[in-house]
Coordinates of C-alpha atoms (C1' of nucleotides) in Angstrom, one line a residue:
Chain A
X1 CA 79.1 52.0 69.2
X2 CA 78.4 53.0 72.7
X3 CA 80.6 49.6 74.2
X4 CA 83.2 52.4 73.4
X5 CA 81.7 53.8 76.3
X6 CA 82.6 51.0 78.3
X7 CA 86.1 51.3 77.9
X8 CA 86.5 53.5 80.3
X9 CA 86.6 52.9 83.4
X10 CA 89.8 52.7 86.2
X11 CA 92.1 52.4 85.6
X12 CA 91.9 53.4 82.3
X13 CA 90.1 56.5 81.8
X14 CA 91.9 57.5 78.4
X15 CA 92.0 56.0 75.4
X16 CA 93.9 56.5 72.1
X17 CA 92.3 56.0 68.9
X18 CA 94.4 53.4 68.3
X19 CA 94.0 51.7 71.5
X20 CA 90.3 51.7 71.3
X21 CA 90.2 50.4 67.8
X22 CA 93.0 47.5 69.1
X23 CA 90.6 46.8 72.1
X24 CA 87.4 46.5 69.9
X25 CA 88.7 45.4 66.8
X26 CA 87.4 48.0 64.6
X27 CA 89.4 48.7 61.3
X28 CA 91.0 52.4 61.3
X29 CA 87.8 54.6 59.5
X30 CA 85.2 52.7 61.3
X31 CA 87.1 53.5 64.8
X32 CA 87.7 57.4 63.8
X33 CA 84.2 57.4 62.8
X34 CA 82.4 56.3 65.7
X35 CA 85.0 58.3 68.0
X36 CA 83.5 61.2 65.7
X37 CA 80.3 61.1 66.3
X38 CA 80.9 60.4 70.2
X39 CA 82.5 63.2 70.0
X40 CA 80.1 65.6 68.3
X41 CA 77.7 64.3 71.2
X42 CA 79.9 65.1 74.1
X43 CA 79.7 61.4 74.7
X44 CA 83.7 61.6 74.5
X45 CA 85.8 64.3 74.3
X46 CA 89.8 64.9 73.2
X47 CA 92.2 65.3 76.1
X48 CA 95.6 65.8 75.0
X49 CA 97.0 65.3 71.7
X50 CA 96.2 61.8 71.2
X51 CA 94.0 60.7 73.9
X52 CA 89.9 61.0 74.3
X53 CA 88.2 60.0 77.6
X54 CA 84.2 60.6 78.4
X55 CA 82.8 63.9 77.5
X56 CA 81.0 66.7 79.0
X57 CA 77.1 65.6 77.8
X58 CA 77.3 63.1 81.1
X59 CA 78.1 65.7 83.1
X60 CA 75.3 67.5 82.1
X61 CA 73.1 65.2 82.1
X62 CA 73.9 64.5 85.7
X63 CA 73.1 67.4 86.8
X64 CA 69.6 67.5 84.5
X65 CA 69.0 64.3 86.5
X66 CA 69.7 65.5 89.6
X67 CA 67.5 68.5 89.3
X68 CA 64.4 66.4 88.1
X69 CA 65.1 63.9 91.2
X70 CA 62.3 64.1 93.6
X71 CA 63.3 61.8 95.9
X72 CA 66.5 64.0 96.2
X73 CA 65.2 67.8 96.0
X74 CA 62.6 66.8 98.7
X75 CA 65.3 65.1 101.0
X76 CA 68.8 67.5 100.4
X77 CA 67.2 69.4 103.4
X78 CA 66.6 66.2 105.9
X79 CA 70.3 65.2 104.2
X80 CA 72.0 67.7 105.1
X81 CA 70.1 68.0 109.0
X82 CA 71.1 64.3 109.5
X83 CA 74.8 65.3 108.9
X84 CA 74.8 67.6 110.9
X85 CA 73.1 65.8 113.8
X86 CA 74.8 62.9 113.5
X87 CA 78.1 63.4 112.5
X88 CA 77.9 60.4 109.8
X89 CA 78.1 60.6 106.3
X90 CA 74.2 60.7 105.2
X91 CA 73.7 59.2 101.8
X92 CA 71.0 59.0 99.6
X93 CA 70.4 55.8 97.9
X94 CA 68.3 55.0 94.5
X95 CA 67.0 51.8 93.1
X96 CA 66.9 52.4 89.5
X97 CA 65.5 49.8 87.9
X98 CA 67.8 47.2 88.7
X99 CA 70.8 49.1 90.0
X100 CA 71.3 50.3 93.4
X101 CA 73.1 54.1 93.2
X102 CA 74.4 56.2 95.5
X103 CA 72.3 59.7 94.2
X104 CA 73.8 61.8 96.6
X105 CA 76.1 62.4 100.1
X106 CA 75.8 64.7 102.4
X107 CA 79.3 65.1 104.2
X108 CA 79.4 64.8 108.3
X109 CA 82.5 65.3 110.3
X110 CA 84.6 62.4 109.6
X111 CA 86.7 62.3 106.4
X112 CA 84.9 59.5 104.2
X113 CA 87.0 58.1 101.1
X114 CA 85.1 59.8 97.8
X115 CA 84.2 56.8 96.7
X116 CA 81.1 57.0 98.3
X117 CA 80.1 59.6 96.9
X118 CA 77.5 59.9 94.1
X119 CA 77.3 57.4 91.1
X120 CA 78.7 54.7 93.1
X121 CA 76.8 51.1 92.3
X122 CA 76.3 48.8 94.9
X123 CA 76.5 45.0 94.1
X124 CA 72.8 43.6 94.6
X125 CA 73.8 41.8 97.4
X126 CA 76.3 43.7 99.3
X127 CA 75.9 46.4 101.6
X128 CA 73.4 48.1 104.0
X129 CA 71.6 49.7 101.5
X130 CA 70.8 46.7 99.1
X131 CA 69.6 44.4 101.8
X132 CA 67.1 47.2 102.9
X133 CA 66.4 47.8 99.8
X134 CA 66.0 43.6 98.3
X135 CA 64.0 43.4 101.9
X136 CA 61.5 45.1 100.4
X137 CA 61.3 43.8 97.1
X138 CA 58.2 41.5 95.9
X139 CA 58.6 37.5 96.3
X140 CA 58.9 36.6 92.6
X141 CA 62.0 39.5 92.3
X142 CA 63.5 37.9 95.4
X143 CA 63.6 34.6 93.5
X144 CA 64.9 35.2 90.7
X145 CA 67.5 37.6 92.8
X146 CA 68.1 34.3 94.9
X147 CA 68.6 32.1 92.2
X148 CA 71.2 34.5 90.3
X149 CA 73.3 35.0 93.6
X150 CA 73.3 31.7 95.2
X151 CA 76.8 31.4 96.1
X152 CA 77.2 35.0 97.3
X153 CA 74.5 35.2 99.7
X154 CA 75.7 32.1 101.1
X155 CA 79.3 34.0 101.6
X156 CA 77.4 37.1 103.3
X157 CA 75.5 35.2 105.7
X158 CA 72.0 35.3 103.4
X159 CA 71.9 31.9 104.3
X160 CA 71.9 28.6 102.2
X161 CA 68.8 28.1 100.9
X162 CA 65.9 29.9 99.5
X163 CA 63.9 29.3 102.5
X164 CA 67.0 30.6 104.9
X165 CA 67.5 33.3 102.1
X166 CA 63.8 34.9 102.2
X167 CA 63.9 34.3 106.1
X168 CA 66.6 36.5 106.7
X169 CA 65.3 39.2 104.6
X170 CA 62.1 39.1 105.9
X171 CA 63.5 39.7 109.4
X172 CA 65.4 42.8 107.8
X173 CA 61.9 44.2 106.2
X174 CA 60.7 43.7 109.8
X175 CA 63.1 45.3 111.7
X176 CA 62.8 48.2 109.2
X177 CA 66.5 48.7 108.9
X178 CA 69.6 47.2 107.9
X179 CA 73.3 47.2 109.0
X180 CA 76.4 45.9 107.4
X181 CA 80.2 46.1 108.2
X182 CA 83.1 45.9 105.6
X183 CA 80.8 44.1 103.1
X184 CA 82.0 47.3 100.2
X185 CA 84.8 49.0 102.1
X186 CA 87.2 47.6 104.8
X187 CA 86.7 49.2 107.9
X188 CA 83.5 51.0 107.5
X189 CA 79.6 50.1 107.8
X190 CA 76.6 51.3 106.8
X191 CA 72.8 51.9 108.9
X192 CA 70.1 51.8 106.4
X193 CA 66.5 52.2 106.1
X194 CA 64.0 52.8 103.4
X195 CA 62.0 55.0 101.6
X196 CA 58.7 54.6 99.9
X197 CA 57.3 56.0 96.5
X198 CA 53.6 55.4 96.2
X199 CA 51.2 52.3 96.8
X200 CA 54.8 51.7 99.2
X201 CA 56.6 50.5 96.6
X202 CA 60.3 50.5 97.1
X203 CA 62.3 53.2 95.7
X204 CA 65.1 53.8 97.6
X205 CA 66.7 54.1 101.2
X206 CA 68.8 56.7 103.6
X207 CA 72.4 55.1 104.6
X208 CA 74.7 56.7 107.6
X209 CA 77.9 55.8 106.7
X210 CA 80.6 55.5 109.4
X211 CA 83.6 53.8 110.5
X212 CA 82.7 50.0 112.1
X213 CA 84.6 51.6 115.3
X214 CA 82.6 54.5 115.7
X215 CA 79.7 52.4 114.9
X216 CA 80.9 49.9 117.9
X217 CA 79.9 53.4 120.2
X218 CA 77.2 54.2 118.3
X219 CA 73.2 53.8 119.9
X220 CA 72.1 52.3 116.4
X221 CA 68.4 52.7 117.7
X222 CA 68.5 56.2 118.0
X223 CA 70.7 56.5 115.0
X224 CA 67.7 54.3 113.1
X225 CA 64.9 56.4 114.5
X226 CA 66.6 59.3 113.1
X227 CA 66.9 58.3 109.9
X228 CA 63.3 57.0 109.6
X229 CA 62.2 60.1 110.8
X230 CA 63.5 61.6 107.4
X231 CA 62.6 58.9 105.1
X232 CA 58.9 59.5 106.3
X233 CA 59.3 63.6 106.0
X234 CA 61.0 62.6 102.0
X235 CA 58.4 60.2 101.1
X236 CA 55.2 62.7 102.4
X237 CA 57.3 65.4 100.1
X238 CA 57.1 63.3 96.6
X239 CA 54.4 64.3 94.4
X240 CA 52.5 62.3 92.7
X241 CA 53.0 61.1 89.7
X242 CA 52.8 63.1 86.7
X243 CA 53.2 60.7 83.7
X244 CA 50.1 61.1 81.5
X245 CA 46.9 58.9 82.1
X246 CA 48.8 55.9 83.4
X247 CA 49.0 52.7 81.1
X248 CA 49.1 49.4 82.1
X249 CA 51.8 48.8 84.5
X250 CA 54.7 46.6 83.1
X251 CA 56.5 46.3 86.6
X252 CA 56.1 46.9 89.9
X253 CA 59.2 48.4 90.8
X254 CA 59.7 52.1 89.6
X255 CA 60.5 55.3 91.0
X256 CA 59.3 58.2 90.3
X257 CA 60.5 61.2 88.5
X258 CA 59.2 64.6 88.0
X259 CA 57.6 65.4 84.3
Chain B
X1 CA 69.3 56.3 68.4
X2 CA 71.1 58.7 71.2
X3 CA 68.9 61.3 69.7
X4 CA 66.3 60.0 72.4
X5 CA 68.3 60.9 74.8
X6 CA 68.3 64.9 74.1
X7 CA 64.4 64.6 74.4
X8 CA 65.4 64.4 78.7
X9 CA 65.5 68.1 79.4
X10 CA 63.7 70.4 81.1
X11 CA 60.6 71.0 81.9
X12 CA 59.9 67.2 80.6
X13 CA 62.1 64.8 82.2
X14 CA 59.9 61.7 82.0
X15 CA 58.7 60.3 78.8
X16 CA 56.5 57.6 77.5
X17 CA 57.3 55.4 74.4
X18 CA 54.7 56.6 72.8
X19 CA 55.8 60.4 73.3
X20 CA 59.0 59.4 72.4
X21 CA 57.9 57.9 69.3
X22 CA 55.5 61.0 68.3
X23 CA 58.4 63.3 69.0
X24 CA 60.8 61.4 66.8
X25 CA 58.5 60.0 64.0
X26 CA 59.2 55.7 64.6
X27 CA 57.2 53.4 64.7
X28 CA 56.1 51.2 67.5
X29 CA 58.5 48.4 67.3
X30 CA 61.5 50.5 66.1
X31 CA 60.9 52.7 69.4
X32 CA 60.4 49.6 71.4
X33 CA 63.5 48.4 70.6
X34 CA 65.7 51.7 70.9
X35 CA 64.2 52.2 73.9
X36 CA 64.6 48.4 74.9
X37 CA 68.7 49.0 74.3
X38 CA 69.2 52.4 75.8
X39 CA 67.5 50.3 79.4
X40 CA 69.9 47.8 78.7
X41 CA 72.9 50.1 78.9
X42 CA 71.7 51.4 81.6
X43 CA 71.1 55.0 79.8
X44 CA 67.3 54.6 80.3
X45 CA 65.7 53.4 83.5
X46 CA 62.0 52.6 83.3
X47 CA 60.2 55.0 86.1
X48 CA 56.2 54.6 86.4
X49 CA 54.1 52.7 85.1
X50 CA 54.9 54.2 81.4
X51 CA 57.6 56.5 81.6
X52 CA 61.3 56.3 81.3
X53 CA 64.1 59.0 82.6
X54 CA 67.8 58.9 82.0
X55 CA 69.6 56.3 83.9
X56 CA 71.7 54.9 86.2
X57 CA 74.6 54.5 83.5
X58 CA 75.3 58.5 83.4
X59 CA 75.3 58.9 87.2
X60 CA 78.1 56.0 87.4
X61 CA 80.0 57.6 85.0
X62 CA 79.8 61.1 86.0
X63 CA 81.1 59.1 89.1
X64 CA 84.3 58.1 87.4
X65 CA 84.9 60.9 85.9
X66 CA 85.4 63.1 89.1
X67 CA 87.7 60.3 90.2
X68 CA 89.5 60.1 87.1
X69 CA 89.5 64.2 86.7
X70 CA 93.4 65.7 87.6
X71 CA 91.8 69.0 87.8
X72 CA 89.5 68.4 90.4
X73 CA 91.5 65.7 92.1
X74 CA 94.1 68.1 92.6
X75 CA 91.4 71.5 93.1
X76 CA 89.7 70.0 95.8
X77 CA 91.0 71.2 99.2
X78 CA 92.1 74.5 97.6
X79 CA 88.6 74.7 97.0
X80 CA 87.0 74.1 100.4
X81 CA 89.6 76.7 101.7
X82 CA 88.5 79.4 99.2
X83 CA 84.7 78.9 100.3
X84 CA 85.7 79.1 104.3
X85 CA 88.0 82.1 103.9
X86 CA 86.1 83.9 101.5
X87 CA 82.6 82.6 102.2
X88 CA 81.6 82.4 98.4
X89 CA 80.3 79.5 96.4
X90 CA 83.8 78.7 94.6
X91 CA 83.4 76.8 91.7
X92 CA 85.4 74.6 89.3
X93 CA 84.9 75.2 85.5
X94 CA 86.6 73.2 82.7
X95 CA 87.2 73.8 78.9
X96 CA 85.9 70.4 77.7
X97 CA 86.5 70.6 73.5
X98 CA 84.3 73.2 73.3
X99 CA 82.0 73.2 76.0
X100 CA 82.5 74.9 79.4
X101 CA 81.0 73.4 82.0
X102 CA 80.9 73.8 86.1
X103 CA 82.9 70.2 87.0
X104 CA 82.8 71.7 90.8
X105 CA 80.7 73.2 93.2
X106 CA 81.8 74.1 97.0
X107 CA 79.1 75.9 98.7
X108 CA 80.0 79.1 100.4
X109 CA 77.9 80.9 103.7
X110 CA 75.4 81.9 100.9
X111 CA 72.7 79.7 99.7
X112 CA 72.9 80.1 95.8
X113 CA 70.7 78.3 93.5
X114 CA 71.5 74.8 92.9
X115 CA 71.7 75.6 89.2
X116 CA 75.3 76.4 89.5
X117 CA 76.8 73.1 90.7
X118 CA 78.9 70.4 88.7
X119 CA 77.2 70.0 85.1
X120 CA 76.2 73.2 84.2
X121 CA 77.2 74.4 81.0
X122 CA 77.8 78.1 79.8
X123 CA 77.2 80.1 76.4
X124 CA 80.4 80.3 75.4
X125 CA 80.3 84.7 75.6
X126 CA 78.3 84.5 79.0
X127 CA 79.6 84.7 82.0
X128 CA 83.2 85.2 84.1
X129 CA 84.2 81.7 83.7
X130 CA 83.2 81.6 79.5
X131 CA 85.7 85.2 78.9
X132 CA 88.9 84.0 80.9
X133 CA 88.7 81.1 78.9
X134 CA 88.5 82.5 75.8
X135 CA 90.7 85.3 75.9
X136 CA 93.0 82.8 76.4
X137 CA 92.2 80.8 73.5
X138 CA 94.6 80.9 70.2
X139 CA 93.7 84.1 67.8
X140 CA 92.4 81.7 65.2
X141 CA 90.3 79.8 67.6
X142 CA 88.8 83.0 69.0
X143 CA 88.3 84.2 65.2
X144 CA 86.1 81.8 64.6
X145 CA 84.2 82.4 68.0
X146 CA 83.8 85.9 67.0
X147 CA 82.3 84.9 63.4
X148 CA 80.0 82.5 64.7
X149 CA 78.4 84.9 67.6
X150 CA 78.6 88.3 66.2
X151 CA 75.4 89.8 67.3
X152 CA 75.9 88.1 70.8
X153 CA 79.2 89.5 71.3
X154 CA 77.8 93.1 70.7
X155 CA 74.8 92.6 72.9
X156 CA 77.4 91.5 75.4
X157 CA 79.8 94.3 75.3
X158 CA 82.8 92.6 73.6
X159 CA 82.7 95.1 71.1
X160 CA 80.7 95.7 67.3
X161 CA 83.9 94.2 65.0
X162 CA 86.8 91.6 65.2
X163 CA 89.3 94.4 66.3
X164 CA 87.5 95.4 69.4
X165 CA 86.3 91.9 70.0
X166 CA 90.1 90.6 70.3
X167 CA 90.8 93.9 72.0
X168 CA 88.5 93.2 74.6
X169 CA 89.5 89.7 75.3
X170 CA 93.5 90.7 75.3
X171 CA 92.6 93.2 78.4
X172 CA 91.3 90.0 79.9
X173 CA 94.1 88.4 79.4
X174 CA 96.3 90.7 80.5
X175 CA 94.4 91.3 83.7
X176 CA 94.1 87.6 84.6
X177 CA 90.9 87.8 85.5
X178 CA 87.4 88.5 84.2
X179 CA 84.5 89.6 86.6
X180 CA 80.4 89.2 85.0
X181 CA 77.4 90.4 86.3
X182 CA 73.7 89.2 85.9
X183 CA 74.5 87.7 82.1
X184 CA 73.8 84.0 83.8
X185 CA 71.5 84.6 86.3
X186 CA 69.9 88.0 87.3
X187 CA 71.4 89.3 90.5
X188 CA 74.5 87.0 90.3
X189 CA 77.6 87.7 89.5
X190 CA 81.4 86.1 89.1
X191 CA 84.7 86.9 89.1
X192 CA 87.7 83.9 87.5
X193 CA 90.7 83.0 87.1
X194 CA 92.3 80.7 84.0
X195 CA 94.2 77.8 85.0
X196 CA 96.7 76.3 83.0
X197 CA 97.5 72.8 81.9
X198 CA 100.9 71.7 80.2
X199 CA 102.3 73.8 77.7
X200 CA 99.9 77.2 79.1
X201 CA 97.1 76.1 77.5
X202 CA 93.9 76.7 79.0
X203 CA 91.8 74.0 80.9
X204 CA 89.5 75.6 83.1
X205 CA 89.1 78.3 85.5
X206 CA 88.0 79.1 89.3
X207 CA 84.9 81.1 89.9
X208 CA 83.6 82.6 92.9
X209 CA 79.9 83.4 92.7
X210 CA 77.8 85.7 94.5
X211 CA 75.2 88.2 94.3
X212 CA 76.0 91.4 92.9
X213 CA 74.9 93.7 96.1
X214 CA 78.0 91.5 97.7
X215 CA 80.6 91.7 94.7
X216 CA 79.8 95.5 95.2
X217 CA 80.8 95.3 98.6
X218 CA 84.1 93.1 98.0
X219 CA 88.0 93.8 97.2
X220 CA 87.6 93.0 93.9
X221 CA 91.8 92.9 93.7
X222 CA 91.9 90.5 97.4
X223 CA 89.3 88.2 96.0
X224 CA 91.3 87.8 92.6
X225 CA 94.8 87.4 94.6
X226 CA 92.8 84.3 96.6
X227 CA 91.7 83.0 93.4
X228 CA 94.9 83.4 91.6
X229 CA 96.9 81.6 94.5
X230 CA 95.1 78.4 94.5
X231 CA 95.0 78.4 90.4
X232 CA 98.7 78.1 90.8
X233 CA 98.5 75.8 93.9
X234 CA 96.1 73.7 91.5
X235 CA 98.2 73.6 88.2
X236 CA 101.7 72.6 90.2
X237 CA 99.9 69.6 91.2
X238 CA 97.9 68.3 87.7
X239 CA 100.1 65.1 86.5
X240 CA 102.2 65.4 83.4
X241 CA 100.0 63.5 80.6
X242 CA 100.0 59.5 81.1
X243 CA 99.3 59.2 77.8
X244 CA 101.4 56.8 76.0
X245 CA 104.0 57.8 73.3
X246 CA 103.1 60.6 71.5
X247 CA 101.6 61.3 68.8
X248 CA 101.3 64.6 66.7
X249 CA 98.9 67.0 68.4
X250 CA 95.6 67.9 66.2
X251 CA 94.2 70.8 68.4
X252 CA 96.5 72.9 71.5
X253 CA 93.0 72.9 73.2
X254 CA 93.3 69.9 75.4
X255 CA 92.7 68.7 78.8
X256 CA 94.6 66.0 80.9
X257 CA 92.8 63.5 82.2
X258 CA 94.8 61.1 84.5
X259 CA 95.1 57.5 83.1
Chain C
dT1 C1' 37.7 35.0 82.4
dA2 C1' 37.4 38.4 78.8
dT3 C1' 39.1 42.5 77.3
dT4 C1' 42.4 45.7 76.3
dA5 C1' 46.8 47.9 76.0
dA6 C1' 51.7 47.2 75.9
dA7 C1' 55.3 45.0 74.0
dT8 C1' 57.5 41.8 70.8
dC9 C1' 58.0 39.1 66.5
dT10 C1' 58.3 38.1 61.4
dC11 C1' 60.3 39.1 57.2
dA12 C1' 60.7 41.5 52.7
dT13 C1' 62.6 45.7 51.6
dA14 C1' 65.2 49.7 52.5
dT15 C1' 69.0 51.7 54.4
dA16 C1' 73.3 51.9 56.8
dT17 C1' 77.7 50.1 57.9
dT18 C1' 82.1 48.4 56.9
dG19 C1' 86.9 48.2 55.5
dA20 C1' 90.5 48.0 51.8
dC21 C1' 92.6 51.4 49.8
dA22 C1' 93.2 56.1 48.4
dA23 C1' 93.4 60.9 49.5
dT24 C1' 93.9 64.7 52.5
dA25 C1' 95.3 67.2 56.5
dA26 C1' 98.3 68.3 60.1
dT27 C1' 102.6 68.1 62.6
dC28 C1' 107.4 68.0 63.2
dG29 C1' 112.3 68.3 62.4
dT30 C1' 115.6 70.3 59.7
Chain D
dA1 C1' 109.7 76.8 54.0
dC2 C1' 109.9 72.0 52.8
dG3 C1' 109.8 67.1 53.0
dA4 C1' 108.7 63.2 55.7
dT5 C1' 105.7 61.1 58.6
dT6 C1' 101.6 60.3 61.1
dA7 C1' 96.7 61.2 61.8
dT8 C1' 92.4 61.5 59.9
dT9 C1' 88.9 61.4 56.3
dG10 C1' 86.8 59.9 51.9
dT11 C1' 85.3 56.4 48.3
dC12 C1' 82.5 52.7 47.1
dA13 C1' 81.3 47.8 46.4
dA14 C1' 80.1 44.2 49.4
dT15 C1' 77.8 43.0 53.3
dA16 C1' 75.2 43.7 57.4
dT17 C1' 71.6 45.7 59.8
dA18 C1' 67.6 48.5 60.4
dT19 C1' 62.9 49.3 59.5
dG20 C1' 57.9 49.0 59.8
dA21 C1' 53.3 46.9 58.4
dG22 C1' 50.9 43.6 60.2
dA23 C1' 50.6 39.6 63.2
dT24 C1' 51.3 37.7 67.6
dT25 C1' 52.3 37.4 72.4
dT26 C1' 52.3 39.2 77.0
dA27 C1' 50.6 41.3 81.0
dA28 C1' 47.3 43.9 83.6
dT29 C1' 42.7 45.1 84.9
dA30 C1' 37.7 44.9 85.7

DNA sequence: TATTAAATCTCATATATTGACAATAATCGT
DNA sequence: ACGATTATTGTCAATATATGAGATTTAATA
């Protein structure tokens, strides 16, 4: 029932009941029914006389998630100084389980498309913030990240082995940072660096985002040690953990939420 | 199954699988495997060593529906304007079934409380934004309201039967504006304006919030004007419905979501 | 390595889903 | 207001899937 969901996405962001049934093969009742009880869920919602598209629950969940977000109450402040400072967009980045999200941006003076705004994926690959972010991964997740990817890394300069591959991110973890240009949008880049949750696990990272000419003027050392300098004021602001007497960890890479 | 999901609100955000079983009476392997599919989608995202929090899944999708949304596509600058020139929080409520929820937030020279931005939902008697809505809603739609909420409505000050109820609401109307103090949050008030969607059927509102010493020191009639102006400048620009031919209309309550 | 807790698997039984077809509800044009 | 048409919901036998007790596997820790 919830591939329904699915459906919607650009640039189709309305269905018909008859057009999802069509698209998912469901037989009349079955369709009505599970649009029903979508629908009493806020999962969908009706828009115009025939139409549904998704419903009003996301939106508030959104916002229950953003709320419980540590890593983003404790940074909007150092957000929103970094815009101003610098001028660039200032986003917040989150690794949530295996998806890297755009949690939040923080507007400077250029005009940025929207699209970079909140609830934007980032391919695994692609992008300032997923190479800080994989950089900083464990070796046995780098593999298997390797292995799944082999062709695009080779295409985005990852290199052509595994050996070239881990190389190259290792000189990223180093360096503490992470640039890219035009890898997600034509014409812009991205600066990024980390952030820590406990026992320095990786959780997410800070990205400047800018046009690729204004990063050409840009000193992208100072612009780096600015943005460290509020990755380290988010991460000493996370509390601790507050899931119940902690069970056997499954995995290594989680982030942490407030309880 | 998506009953797991309403366990995520506050103050308990996080949850282990075995809370989540206690709290809906499975057993092990049954809440294994919900919880095992809602990951999957992407609606759970493993945080901690044992807990889980809603995922990445909503964030993207509150993501396209901001892009996909007419009403805010179109609201946006007329929004950033209001804040400048009237240095209020201006926010963007739609009518989403029925569910009324903040789709918009642009922050004015006061700091309000984050609880007010995109996602927040309102009682549907509470509040500026929930009585210009209704007292534009059909009388049989607002009948039921009324029967449904009784007791509220008095406590509120809509009136003590149906009479003075619809009464109330057709002042409203009339005035094109409602203004609310403290019913949402203490010390905070709002004054909004309907806006239309095809047809002059209601689809959301604008809302300027501030804090009640401030409304008292404000031109109740200027602020409305402002308002009203860029509810017009709004509906002139939401597209004509994209959706295909059609078909007979089950409910005048709609929204238009671009296709 | 042994122990322990978390997570998954097996499979008989219980329960839910499904869709062809029928019925009802709602809308529209006259 | 009425009849025609479309949208939506209901019925129920056939079929599919879910469920959980108990067993097994996996993963982490000391």
């Amino acid at each position: 029932m919830l591939v329904i969901l699915e459906l919607f996405s650009p640039p189709r962001m309305v269905w018909t009941t008859e057009g999802i049934c069509e698209a998912l093969g469901y037989s009349r009742p079955t369709g009505y029914r599970y649009i029903r009880q979508l629908t009493e869920n806020g999962l969908l919602v009706r828009v115009g006389p025939a139409g549904y598209s998704l419903g009003p629950r996301i939106v508030e969940w959104d916002f229950l998630m953003r709320h419980a977000d540590p890593m983003l109450t404790a940074g909007l402040p150092f957000l929103r100084n970094l815009a101003v400072q610098t001028g660039c967009d200032i986003n917040l980045v989150a690794l949530y389980g295996d998806r890297i999200v755009t949690t939040h941006q923080e507007m400077g003076t250029e005009i940025l498309p929207l699209s970079f705004s909140r609830g934007r994926p980032f391919p695994i690959l692609r992008g300032a913030s997923s190479r800080i972010i994989i950089a900083n991964f464990p070796r046995g997740r780098l593999k298997r990240i390797y292995e799944q990817n082999e062709s695009e890394a080779l295409a985005l300069g990852y290199g052509s082995n595994w050996e070239e591959f881990k190389s190259y991110l290792a000189k990223i973890k180093r360096a503490g940072y992470a640039v890219s240009r035009g890898e997600l949008d034509a014409g812009y880049a991205g600066v990024a660096v980390p952030i820590f949750g406990p026992k320095r696990v990786i959780i997410g990272c800070i990205v400047a985002a800018l046009t690729t000419q204004r990063l050409a003027l840009t000193r992208t050392d100072m612009l780096v040690n600015m943005l460290q300098g509020a990755a380290k004021e988010i991460e000493v602001r996370i509390p601790a953990p507050q899931v119940p007497p902690v069970p056997r960890r499954r995995d290594t890479a989680y982030r942490n939420v407030a309880s």
